[in-house]
Coordinates of C-alpha atoms in Angstrom, one line a residue:
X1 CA 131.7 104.9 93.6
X2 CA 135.1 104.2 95.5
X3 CA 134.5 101.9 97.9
X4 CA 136.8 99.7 100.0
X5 CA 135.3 95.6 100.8
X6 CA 136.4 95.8 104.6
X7 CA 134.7 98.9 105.2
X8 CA 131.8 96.9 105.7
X9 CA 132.0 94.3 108.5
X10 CA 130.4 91.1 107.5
X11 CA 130.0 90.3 111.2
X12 CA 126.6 91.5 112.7
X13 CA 128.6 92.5 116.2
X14 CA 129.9 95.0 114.5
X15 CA 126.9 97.1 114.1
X16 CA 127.3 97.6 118.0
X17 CA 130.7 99.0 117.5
X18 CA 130.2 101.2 115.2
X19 CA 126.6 101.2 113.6
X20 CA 126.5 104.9 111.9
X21 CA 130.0 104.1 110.2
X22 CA 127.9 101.1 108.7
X23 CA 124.7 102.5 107.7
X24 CA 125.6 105.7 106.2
X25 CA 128.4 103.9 104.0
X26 CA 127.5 104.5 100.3
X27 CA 126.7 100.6 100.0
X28 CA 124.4 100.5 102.5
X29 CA 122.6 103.2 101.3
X30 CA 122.3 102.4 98.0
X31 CA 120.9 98.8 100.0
X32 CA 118.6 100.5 102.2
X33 CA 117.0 102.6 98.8
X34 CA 116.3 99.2 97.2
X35 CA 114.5 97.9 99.9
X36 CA 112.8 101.5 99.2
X37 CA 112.0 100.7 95.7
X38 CA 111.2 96.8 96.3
X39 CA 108.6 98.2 99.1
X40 CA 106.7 100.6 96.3
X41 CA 106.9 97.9 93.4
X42 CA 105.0 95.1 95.7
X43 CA 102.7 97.8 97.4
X44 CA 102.2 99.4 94.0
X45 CA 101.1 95.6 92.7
X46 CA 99.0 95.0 95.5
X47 CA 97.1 98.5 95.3
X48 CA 96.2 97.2 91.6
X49 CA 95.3 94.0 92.1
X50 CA 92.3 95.6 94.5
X51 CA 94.2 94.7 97.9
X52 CA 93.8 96.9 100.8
X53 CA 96.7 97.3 102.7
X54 CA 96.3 97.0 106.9
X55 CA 98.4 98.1 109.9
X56 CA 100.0 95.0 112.0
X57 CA 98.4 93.9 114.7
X58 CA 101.5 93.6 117.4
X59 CA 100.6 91.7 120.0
X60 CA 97.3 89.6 121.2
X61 CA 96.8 86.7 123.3
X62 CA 98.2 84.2 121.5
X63 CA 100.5 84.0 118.2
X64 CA 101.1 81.8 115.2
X65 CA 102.5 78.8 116.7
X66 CA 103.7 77.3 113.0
X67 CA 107.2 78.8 113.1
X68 CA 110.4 76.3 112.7
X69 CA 112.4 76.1 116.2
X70 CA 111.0 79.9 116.8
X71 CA 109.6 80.4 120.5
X72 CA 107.4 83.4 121.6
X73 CA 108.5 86.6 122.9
X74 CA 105.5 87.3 126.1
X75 CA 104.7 90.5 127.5
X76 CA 102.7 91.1 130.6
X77 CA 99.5 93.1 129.2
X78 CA 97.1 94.6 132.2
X79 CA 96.8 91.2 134.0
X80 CA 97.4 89.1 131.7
X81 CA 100.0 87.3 129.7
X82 CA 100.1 88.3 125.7
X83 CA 102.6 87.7 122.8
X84 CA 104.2 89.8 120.5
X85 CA 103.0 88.5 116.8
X86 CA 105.8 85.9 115.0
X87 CA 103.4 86.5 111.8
X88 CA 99.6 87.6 111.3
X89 CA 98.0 84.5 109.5
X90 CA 95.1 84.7 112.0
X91 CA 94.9 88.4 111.6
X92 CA 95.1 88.3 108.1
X93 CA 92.7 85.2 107.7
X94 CA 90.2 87.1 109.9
X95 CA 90.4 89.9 107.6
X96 CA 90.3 88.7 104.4
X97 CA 87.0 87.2 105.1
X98 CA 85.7 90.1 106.7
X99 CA 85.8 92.7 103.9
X100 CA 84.4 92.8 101.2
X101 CA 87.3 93.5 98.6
X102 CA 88.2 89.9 100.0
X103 CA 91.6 90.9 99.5
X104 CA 94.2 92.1 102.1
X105 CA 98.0 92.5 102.7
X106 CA 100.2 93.9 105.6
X107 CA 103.7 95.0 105.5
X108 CA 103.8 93.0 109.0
X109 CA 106.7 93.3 111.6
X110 CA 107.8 90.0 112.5
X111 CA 109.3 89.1 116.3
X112 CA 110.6 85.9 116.8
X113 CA 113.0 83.8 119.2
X114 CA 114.8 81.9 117.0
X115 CA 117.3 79.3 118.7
X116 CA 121.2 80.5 118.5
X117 CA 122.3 78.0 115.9
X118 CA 119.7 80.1 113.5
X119 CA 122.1 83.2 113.4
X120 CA 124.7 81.0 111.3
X121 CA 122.5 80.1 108.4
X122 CA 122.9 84.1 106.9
X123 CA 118.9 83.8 106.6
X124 CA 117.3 84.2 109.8
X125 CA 116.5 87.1 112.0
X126 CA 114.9 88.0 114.7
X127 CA 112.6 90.8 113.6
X128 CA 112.1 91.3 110.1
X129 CA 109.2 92.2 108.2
X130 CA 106.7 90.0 106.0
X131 CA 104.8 91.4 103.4
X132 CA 101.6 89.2 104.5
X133 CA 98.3 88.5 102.1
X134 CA 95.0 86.5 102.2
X135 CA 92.6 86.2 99.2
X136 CA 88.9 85.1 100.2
X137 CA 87.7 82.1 98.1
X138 CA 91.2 81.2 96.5
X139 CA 93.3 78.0 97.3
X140 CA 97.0 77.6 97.2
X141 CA 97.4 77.5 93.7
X142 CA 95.6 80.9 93.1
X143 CA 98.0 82.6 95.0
X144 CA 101.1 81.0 93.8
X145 CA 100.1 82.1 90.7
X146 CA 99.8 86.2 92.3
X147 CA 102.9 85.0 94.1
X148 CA 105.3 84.8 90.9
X149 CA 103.5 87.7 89.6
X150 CA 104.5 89.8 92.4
X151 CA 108.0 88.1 92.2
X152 CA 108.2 88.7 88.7
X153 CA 107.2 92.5 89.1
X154 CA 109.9 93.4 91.3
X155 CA 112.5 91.8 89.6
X156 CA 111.6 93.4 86.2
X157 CA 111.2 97.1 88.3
X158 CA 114.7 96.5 89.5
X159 CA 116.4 95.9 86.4
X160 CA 115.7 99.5 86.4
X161 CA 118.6 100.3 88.2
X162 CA 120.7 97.4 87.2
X163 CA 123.7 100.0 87.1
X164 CA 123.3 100.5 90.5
X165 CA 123.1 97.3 91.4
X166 CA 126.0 96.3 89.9
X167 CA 128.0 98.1 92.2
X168 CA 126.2 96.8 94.9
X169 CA 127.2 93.4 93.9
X170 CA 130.8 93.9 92.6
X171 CA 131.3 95.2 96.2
X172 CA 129.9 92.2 98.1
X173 CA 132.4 89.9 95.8
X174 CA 129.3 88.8 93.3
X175 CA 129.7 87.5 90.1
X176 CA 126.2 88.6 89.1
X177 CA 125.8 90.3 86.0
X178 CA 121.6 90.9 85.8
X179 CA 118.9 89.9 87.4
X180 CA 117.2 87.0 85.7
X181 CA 114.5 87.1 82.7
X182 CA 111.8 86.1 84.8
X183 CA 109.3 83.4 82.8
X184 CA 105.9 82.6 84.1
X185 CA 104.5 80.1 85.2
X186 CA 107.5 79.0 87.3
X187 CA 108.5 76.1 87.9
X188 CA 106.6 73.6 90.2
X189 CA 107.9 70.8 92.4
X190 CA 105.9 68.4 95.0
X191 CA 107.8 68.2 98.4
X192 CA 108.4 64.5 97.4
X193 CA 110.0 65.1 94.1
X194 CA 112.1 68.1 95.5
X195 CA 113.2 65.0 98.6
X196 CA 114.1 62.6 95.6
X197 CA 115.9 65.0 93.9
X198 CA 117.7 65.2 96.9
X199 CA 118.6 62.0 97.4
X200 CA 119.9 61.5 94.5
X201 CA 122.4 64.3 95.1
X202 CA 123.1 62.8 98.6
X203 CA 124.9 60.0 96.9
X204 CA 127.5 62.4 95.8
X205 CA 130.1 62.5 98.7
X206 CA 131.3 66.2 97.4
X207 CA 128.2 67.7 97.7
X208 CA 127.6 65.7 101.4
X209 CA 131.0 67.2 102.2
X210 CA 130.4 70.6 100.9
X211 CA 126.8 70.6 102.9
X212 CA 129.2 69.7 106.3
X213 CA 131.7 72.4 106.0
X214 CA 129.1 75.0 105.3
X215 CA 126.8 74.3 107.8
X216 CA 128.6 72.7 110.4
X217 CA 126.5 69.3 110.1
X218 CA 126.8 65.9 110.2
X219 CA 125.6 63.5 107.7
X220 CA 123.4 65.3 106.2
X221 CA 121.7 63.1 104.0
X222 CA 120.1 61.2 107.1
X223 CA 118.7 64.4 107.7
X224 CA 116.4 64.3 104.4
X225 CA 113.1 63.2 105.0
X226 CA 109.7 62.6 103.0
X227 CA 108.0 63.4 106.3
X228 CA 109.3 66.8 107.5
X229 CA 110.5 69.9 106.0
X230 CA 113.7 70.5 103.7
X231 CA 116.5 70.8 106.4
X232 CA 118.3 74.5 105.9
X233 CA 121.2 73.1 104.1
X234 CA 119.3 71.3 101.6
X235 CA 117.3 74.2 101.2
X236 CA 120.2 75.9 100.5
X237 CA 121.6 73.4 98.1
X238 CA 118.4 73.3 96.0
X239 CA 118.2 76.8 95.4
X240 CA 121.9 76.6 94.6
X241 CA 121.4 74.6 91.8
X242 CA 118.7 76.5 90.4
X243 CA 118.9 79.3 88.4
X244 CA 115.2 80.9 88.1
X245 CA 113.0 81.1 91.1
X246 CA 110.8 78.0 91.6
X247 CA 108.0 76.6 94.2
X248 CA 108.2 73.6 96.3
X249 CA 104.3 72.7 97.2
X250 CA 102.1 69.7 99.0
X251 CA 104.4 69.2 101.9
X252 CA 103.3 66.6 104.4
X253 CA 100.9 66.8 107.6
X254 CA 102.9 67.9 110.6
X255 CA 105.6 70.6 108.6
X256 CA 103.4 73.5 108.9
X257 CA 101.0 74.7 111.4
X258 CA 97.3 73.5 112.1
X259 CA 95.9 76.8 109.9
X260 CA 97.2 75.2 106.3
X261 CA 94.3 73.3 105.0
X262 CA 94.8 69.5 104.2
X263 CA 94.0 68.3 101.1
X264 CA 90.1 66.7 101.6
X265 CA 91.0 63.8 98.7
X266 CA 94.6 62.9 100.0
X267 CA 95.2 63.0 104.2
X268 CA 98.1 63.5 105.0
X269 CA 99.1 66.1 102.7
X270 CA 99.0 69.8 102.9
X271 CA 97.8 72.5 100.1
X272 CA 100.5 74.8 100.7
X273 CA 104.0 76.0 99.6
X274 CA 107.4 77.4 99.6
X275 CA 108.7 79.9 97.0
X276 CA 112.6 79.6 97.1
X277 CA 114.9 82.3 94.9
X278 CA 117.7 80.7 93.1
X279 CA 121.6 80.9 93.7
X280 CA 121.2 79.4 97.1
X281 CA 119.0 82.1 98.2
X282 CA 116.7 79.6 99.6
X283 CA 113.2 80.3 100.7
X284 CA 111.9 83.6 100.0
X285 CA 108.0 83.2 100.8
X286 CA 105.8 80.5 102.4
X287 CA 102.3 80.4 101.9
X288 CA 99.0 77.9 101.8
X289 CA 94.9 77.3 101.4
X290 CA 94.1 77.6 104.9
X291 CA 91.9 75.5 107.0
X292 CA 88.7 76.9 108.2
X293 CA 86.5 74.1 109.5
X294 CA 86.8 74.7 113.2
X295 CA 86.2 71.2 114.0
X296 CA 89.5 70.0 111.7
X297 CA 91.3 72.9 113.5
X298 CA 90.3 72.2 117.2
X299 CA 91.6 68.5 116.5
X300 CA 95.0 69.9 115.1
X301 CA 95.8 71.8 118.0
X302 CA 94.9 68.8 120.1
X303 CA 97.6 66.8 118.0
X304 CA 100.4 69.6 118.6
X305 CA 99.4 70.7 122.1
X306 CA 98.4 73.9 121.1
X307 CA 95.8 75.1 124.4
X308 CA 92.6 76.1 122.3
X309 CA 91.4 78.1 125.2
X310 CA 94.3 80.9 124.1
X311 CA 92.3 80.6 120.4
X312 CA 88.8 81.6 121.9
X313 CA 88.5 84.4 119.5
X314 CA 90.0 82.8 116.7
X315 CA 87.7 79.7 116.8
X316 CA 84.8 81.5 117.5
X317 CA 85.6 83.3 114.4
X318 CA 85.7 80.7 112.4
X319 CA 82.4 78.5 113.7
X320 CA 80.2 82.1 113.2
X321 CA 82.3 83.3 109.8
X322 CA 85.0 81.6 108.7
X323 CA 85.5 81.3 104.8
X324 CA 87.8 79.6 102.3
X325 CA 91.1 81.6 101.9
X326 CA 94.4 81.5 101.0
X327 CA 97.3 83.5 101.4
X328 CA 101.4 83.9 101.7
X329 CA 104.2 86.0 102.9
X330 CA 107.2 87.0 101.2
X331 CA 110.2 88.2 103.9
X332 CA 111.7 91.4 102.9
X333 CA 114.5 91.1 103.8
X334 CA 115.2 87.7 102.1
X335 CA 113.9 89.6 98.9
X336 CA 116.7 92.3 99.2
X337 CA 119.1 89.5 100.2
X338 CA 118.1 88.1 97.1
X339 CA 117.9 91.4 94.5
X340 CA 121.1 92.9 96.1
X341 CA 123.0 88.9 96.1
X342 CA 124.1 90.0 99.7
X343 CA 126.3 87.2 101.5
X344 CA 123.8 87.7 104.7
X345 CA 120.1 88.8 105.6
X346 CA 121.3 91.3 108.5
X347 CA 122.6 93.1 105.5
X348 CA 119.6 93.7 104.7
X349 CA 118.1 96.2 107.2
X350 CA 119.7 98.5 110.1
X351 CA 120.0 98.1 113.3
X352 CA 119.5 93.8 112.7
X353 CA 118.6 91.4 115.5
X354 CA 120.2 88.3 114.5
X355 CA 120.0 85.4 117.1
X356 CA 122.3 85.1 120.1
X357 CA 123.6 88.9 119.1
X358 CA 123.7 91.8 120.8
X359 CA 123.2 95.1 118.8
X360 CA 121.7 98.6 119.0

């Protein structure tokens, strides 16, 4: 394959200009069949593992409210004011508990408003798809451990067609040679001992100034905290430095939304987690033991102003039926940014919606 580097704009206003010159060149094509092949190796998991696989449910009267900086996208609906879904955890946590295989997934459209400064970071779009799943009677670390499974599947399906992706990464300027030897279990770090190894890295002015020009921040090191999530570019940096895929878990009360399940033995802390992909990939999945007591819920959206009136079904649902569970959702096209080593998620489907950008 004969391929020229410019022939592909890395600038997502380009696909306005000119989107069929982009999607049918031989790259993209050979990007769009992997997310093709990625697609059948996790449904093709799922399916044996005894999951049954569900249609999105696109828009309802209220949304996951649990998204970072993400606002809602409304829609008048027949007298009424609905939301287009920015994931399906209630959907899916509904579901999961309603059938009886106790096991469920969605290849699940995701809408969100991200804020403009989120089209920079190469990782964030504004629809995308999640391959979302819920396990009835499972906590967080059950489904970690399908989580690296699934993670591990793909990778080893992919090295399949290593020659093909080869070219795919020689084009975008990779110095890739395979994809890794996956190794199970994977490794495991608390939130707090991800933050410390942080901190000790902060001390080293070259990687505070590299962390600056990159992402266009200031001190960045003030922006670590035991307390909140892993700012982008530390994300970043972490996965940088890693060279097998890995899980961050227990992050603190007030990170995630008021559907992850505390831990009952140690307030404060939450039984969830983040699965990042190495070679600054960053996060590729996010997932958690959910919290299904509707009395712990209805004071959690007191605490974050959430209006439980919008929830009516949802807490009704879980007062008459609501059941341990525990679930994730890996974003596709983070996984294809990942497999193919692309320099940027809108790469990663056609037609992309990054924030602030106007495209077909």
């Amino acid at each position: 394959m004969s391929v020229q580097k410019w022939e592909i704009p890395r600038d997502p206003e380009a696909f306005a200009e000119d989107i069929f010159r982009i999607v049918s060149h031989p790259i993209m094509q050979e990007v769009y069949r992997f997310r093709h092949r990625i697609a059948k190796a996790m449904r093709d998991f799922l399916d044996e593992e005894g999951f049954v696989e569900f249609d999105p449910i696109m828009i309802g009267p209220v949304t996951d409210p649990g998204t970072r900086g993400a606002f809602e996208f409304r829609i008048p609906y027949y007298g009424r004011e609905y939301r287009l879904m920015r994931s399906g955890i209630l959907y899916k946590q509904l579901l999961a508990a309603a059938m009886d295989e106790g096991k469920i997934y969605f290849f699940y459209p995701n809408l969100r408003h991200e804020p403009i400064d989120a089209g920079r970071t190469g990782r964030h779009l504004v629809e995308f798809v999640q391959v979302d799943l819920e396990v009835r009677d499972a906590d967080h670390f059950q489904v970690m451990e399908i989580a690296e499974r699934l993670l591990k599947r793909v990778i080893d399906e992919m090295k399949k067609y290593e020659d093909r992706l080869r070219e795919v990464w020689e084009f975008f300027g990779s110095s890739r040679k395979s994809l890794p030897d996956v190794k199970l279990p994977l490794k495991r770090m608390t939130h707090h001992e991800a933050v410390e190894l942080l901190m000790e890295h902060a001390k080293d002015p070259a990687v505070i100034r590299e962390l600056e020009e990159r992402f266009g921040v200031k001190k960045p090191q003030e922006r670590l905290s035991f307390k909140a999530e892993i700012p982008w570019e530390w994300e970043w940096y972490l996965s940088k430095i890693h060279e097998q895929p890995f899980f961050i878990y227990d992050y603190p009360r007030g990170a995630r939304g008021f559907y992850d399940r505390e831990y009952p033995d140690r307030p404060g802390i939450l039984m969830d987690f983040d699965l990042l992909a190495p070679e600054g990939h960053g996060e590729l999945s996010s997932g958690a033991a959910r919290e299904y007591e509707v009395s712990k819920v209805f004071a959690k959206m007191r605490e974050t102003n959430e209006n439980p009136e919008l929830y009516r079904w949802y807490l009704q649902f879980l007062r008459d039926h609501g059941k341990p569970t525990a679930g994730f959702g890996i974003g596709m096209e983070r996984l294809v940014k990942y497999i193919c080593d692309l320099p940027s998620v809108h790469l990663a489907r056609p037609a992309p919606k990054v924030p602030g950008v106007h495209s077909p």
